[in-house]
PDB file of C-alpha atoms and ligand atoms in Angstrom:
ATOM      1  CA  MET A   1     -18.585 -17.926  12.548  1.00 87.00           C
ATOM      2  CA  ASP A   2     -18.559 -16.369   8.988  1.00 93.00           C
ATOM      3  CA  ASP A   3     -16.560 -18.046   6.250  1.00 94.00           C
ATOM      4  CA  LYS A   4     -14.353 -14.981   5.814  1.00 96.00           C
ATOM      5  CA  LYS A   5     -13.159 -14.941   9.311  1.00 96.00           C
ATOM      6  CA  ILE A   6     -12.544 -18.667   9.241  1.00 97.00           C
ATOM      7  CA  ILE A   7     -10.310 -18.326   6.161  1.00 97.00           C
ATOM      8  CA  GLU A   8      -8.478 -15.436   7.832  1.00 98.00           C
ATOM      9  CA  LEU A   9      -7.723 -17.637  10.825  1.00 98.00           C
ATOM     10  CA  ILE A  10      -6.523 -20.525   8.578  1.00 98.00           C
ATOM     11  CA  ASN A  11      -4.293 -18.224   6.659  1.00 98.00           C
ATOM     12  CA  LYS A  12      -2.956 -16.776   9.801  1.00 98.00           C
ATOM     13  CA  ALA A  13      -2.164 -20.302  11.089  1.00 98.00           C
ATOM     14  CA  LYS A  14      -0.529 -21.097   7.766  1.00 97.00           C
ATOM     15  CA  ASP A  15       1.581 -17.876   7.887  1.00 97.00           C
ATOM     16  CA  ILE A  16       2.807 -18.537  11.400  1.00 97.00           C
ATOM     17  CA  ALA A  17       3.686 -22.172  10.682  1.00 96.00           C
ATOM     18  CA  THR A  18       6.022 -21.302   7.877  1.00 94.00           C
ATOM     19  CA  LYS A  19       7.731 -18.378   9.856  1.00 91.00           C
ATOM     20  CA  ASN A  20      10.480 -18.911  12.331  1.00 86.00           C
ATOM     21  CA  CYS A  21       9.778 -22.573  12.728  1.00 86.00           C
ATOM     22  CA  CYS A  22      11.290 -24.444  15.878  1.00 92.00           C
ATOM     23  CA  CYS A  23      10.574 -28.081  14.971  1.00 93.00           C
ATOM     24  CA  LYS A  24      14.001 -29.333  14.641  1.00 90.00           C
ATOM     25  CA  TYR A  25      13.061 -32.898  15.713  1.00 91.00           C
ATOM     26  CA  SER A  26       9.851 -33.800  13.927  1.00 92.00           C
ATOM     27  CA  ASN A  27      10.297 -31.301  10.967  1.00 94.00           C
ATOM     28  CA  PHE A  28       6.543 -31.120  11.457  1.00 95.00           C
ATOM     29  CA  THR A  29       5.466 -27.526  11.659  1.00 97.00           C
ATOM     30  CA  VAL A  30       2.163 -26.664  13.107  1.00 97.00           C
ATOM     31  CA  GLY A  31       0.445 -23.132  13.143  1.00 98.00           C
ATOM     32  CA  ALA A  32      -2.402 -22.094  15.261  1.00 98.00           C
ATOM     33  CA  SER A  33      -4.447 -18.959  15.401  1.00 98.00           C
ATOM     34  CA  LEU A  34      -6.730 -18.161  18.374  1.00 98.00           C
ATOM     35  CA  LEU A  35      -9.627 -15.769  17.989  1.00 98.00           C
ATOM     36  CA  THR A  36     -10.826 -13.687  21.031  1.00 98.00           C
ATOM     37  CA  SER A  37     -14.378 -12.467  21.499  1.00 97.00           C
ATOM     38  CA  ASP A  38     -13.077  -9.043  20.803  1.00 96.00           C
ATOM     39  CA  GLY A  39     -11.837 -10.113  17.316  1.00 96.00           C
ATOM     40  CA  ILE A  40      -8.100 -10.204  18.292  1.00 98.00           C
ATOM     41  CA  ILE A  41      -6.023 -13.094  16.771  1.00 98.00           C
ATOM     42  CA  TYR A  42      -3.173 -14.513  18.646  1.00 98.00           C
ATOM     43  CA  THR A  43      -0.795 -16.943  16.744  1.00 98.00           C
ATOM     44  CA  GLY A  44       1.536 -19.637  17.695  1.00 98.00           C
ATOM     45  CA  PHE A  45       3.646 -22.487  16.298  1.00 97.00           C
ATOM     46  CA  ASN A  46       5.205 -25.628  17.907  1.00 96.00           C
ATOM     47  CA  VAL A  47       8.359 -25.264  19.777  1.00 96.00           C
ATOM     48  CA  GLU A  48      10.579 -28.201  20.172  1.00 94.00           C
ATOM     49  CA  ASN A  49      13.385 -28.624  22.566  1.00 91.00           C
ATOM     50  CA  ASP A  50      15.942 -31.094  23.964  1.00 88.00           C
ATOM     51  CA  GLY A  51      13.886 -31.538  27.146  1.00 81.00           C
ATOM     52  CA  ILE A  52      11.056 -33.903  27.826  1.00 73.00           C
ATOM     53  CA  GLU A  53       8.176 -31.791  26.713  1.00 79.00           C
ATOM     54  CA  SER A  54       7.876 -29.568  23.616  1.00 90.00           C
ATOM     55  CA  ILE A  55       5.176 -26.963  23.394  1.00 96.00           C
ATOM     56  CA  CYS A  56       2.357 -27.428  20.863  1.00 97.00           C
ATOM     57  CA  ALA A  57       1.169 -24.515  18.438  1.00 97.00           C
ATOM     58  CA  GLU A  58      -2.219 -24.282  20.286  1.00 98.00           C
ATOM     59  CA  ARG A  59      -0.705 -23.699  23.636  1.00 98.00           C
ATOM     60  CA  THR A  60       1.699 -21.352  22.342  1.00 98.00           C
ATOM     61  CA  ALA A  61      -1.040 -19.206  20.839  1.00 98.00           C
ATOM     62  CA  MET A  62      -3.206 -19.637  24.076  1.00 98.00           C
ATOM     63  CA  CYS A  63      -0.345 -18.668  26.419  1.00 98.00           C
ATOM     64  CA  LYS A  64       0.495 -15.580  24.358  1.00 98.00           C
ATOM     65  CA  ALA A  65      -3.188 -14.493  24.744  1.00 98.00           C
ATOM     66  CA  LEU A  66      -3.426 -15.237  28.521  1.00 98.00           C
ATOM     67  CA  THR A  67      -0.175 -13.426  29.152  1.00 98.00           C
ATOM     68  CA  GLU A  68      -1.891 -10.304  27.439  1.00 98.00           C
ATOM     69  CA  GLY A  69      -4.867 -10.671  29.805  1.00 98.00           C
ATOM     70  CA  GLU A  70      -7.215 -12.374  27.108  1.00 98.00           C
ATOM     71  CA  LYS A  71     -10.001 -14.244  28.886  1.00 97.00           C
ATOM     72  CA  ASP A  72     -12.728 -14.953  26.345  1.00 98.00           C
ATOM     73  CA  PHE A  73     -12.071 -17.115  23.339  1.00 98.00           C
ATOM     74  CA  VAL A  74     -14.155 -18.164  20.312  1.00 98.00           C
ATOM     75  CA  ALA A  75     -12.118 -20.435  18.127  1.00 98.00           C
ATOM     76  CA  ILE A  76      -8.834 -21.694  16.915  1.00 98.00           C
ATOM     77  CA  ALA A  77      -7.566 -22.709  13.714  1.00 98.00           C
ATOM     78  CA  ILE A  78      -4.781 -25.297  13.318  1.00 98.00           C
ATOM     79  CA  VAL A  79      -2.809 -26.438  10.193  1.00 98.00           C
ATOM     80  CA  ALA A  80       0.250 -28.568   9.840  1.00 98.00           C
ATOM     81  CA  LYS A  81       2.681 -29.829   7.326  1.00 97.00           C
ATOM     82  CA  LYS A  82       6.018 -31.557   7.022  1.00 97.00           C
ATOM     83  CA  LEU A  83       8.659 -28.786   6.226  1.00 95.00           C
ATOM     84  CA  ASN A  84       9.429 -30.160   2.743  1.00 94.00           C
ATOM     85  CA  ASP A  85       5.608 -30.887   1.917  1.00 96.00           C
ATOM     86  CA  THR A  86       3.913 -28.244  -0.285  1.00 95.00           C
ATOM     87  CA  HIS A  87       0.507 -28.563   1.260  1.00 97.00           C
ATOM     88  CA  PHE A  88      -0.895 -28.096   4.690  1.00 97.00           C
ATOM     89  CA  THR A  89      -2.712 -30.860   6.043  1.00 97.00           C
ATOM     90  CA  LYS A  90      -5.708 -31.392   8.490  1.00 97.00           C
ATOM     91  CA  VAL A  91      -4.588 -31.784  12.239  1.00 97.00           C
ATOM     92  CA  LEU A  92      -6.255 -31.805  15.413  1.00 97.00           C
ATOM     93  CA  PRO A  93      -5.094 -30.996  19.037  1.00 97.00           C
ATOM     94  CA  CYS A  94      -3.153 -33.603  20.871  1.00 96.00           C
ATOM     95  CA  GLY A  95      -4.797 -34.845  24.237  1.00 95.00           C
ATOM     96  CA  TYR A  96      -2.840 -32.490  26.252  1.00 95.00           C
ATOM     97  CA  CYS A  97      -3.925 -29.426  24.351  1.00 97.00           C
ATOM     98  CA  ARG A  98      -7.583 -30.464  24.288  1.00 97.00           C
ATOM     99  CA  GLN A  99      -7.402 -30.576  28.120  1.00 96.00           C
ATOM    100  CA  PHE A 100      -5.472 -27.329  28.327  1.00 97.00           C
ATOM    101  CA  LEU A 101      -7.873 -25.518  25.869  1.00 97.00           C
ATOM    102  CA  SER A 102     -10.963 -26.834  27.710  1.00 96.00           C
ATOM    103  CA  GLU A 103      -9.822 -25.094  30.871  1.00 96.00           C
ATOM    104  CA  TYR A 104      -9.624 -21.596  29.173  1.00 97.00           C
ATOM    105  CA  THR A 105     -12.703 -21.737  26.883  1.00 97.00           C
ATOM    106  CA  ASN A 106     -16.361 -22.334  27.208  1.00 93.00           C
ATOM    107  CA  SER A 107     -18.350 -25.283  25.785  1.00 86.00           C
ATOM    108  CA  ASN A 108     -19.049 -23.566  22.482  1.00 93.00           C
ATOM    109  CA  PHE A 109     -15.343 -23.198  21.592  1.00 98.00           C
ATOM    110  CA  LEU A 110     -14.655 -24.048  17.949  1.00 98.00           C
ATOM    111  CA  ILE A 111     -11.675 -25.858  16.274  1.00 98.00           C
ATOM    112  CA  TYR A 112     -11.004 -25.444  12.596  1.00 98.00           C
ATOM    113  CA  THR A 113      -8.518 -27.326  10.482  1.00 98.00           C
ATOM    114  CA  TYR A 114      -7.836 -27.353   6.802  1.00 97.00           C
ATOM    115  CA  ASP A 115      -6.699 -29.712   4.061  1.00 98.00           C
ATOM    116  CA  GLU A 116      -4.923 -27.637   1.534  1.00 97.00           C
ATOM    117  CA  LYS A 117      -5.010 -30.405  -1.205  1.00 97.00           C
ATOM    118  CA  THR A 118      -8.645 -30.697  -1.134  1.00 97.00           C
ATOM    119  CA  LYS A 119      -9.419 -27.014   0.056  1.00 96.00           C
ATOM    120  CA  LYS A 120     -11.670 -28.551   2.686  1.00 98.00           C
ATOM    121  CA  VAL A 121     -12.202 -26.850   6.139  1.00 98.00           C
ATOM    122  CA  TYR A 122     -13.262 -29.045   8.979  1.00 98.00           C
ATOM    123  CA  SER A 123     -14.837 -27.789  12.157  1.00 98.00           C
ATOM    124  CA  TYR A 124     -15.250 -29.288  15.557  1.00 98.00           C
ATOM    125  CA  LYS A 125     -16.594 -28.299  18.925  1.00 98.00           C
ATOM    126  CA  LEU A 126     -13.864 -28.840  21.664  1.00 96.00           C
ATOM    127  CA  LYS A 127     -16.603 -30.494  23.826  1.00 95.00           C
ATOM    128  CA  ASP A 128     -17.077 -33.139  21.177  1.00 96.00           C
ATOM    129  CA  LEU A 129     -13.494 -33.941  20.941  1.00 96.00           C
ATOM    130  CA  LEU A 130     -13.056 -33.935  24.722  1.00 95.00           C
ATOM    131  CA  PRO A 131     -16.434 -34.686  26.274  1.00 93.00           C
ATOM    132  CA  GLU A 132     -15.031 -35.252  29.807  1.00 90.00           C
ATOM    133  CA  THR A 133     -12.300 -33.296  31.253  1.00 90.00           C
ATOM    134  CA  PHE A 134      -9.892 -33.325  34.422  1.00 89.00           C
ATOM    135  CA  ARG A 135     -10.905 -30.793  37.164  1.00 87.00           C
ATOM    136  CA  PHE A 136      -9.682 -30.073  40.586  1.00 86.00           C
ATOM    137  CA  GLU A 137     -13.255 -30.580  42.015  1.00 79.00           C
ATOM    138  CA  GLU A 138     -14.600 -32.977  44.663  1.00 70.00           C
ATOM    139  CA  SER A 139     -17.535 -34.868  43.331  1.00 60.00           C
TER     140      SER A 139
HETATM  141 ZN1   ZN B   1      -0.771 -30.236  21.640  1.00 68.90          ZN
END
């Protein structure tokens, strides 16, 4: 993926993380931007609630895309920061999101994250972060 597209994804993740935050418990805002193979970008942030399970930014973005009928995904960018911090920091998907993303993406799916202090972009393949996945398949 070209650098310009990666920066666009990171900037969209930063934008959504600073807009309409719903992280009242952790005060840790996370933004995600998900790129489809058609070049459409879906964004999401973490949504926290009083119940048991809050929703991470990655799953928010993926659910927005899936409900619009998207089926083919290339990459996701994720950034995070404490609300009172000035810089975004590197963050990776939690275990639940790794499994969730793996069920709707192929083995080449990429994950980008960004440390705003050092200006360094990190990239990973989802299959390297989650080499084995749960599946409803009998062996
Ligand atoms: Zn997660």
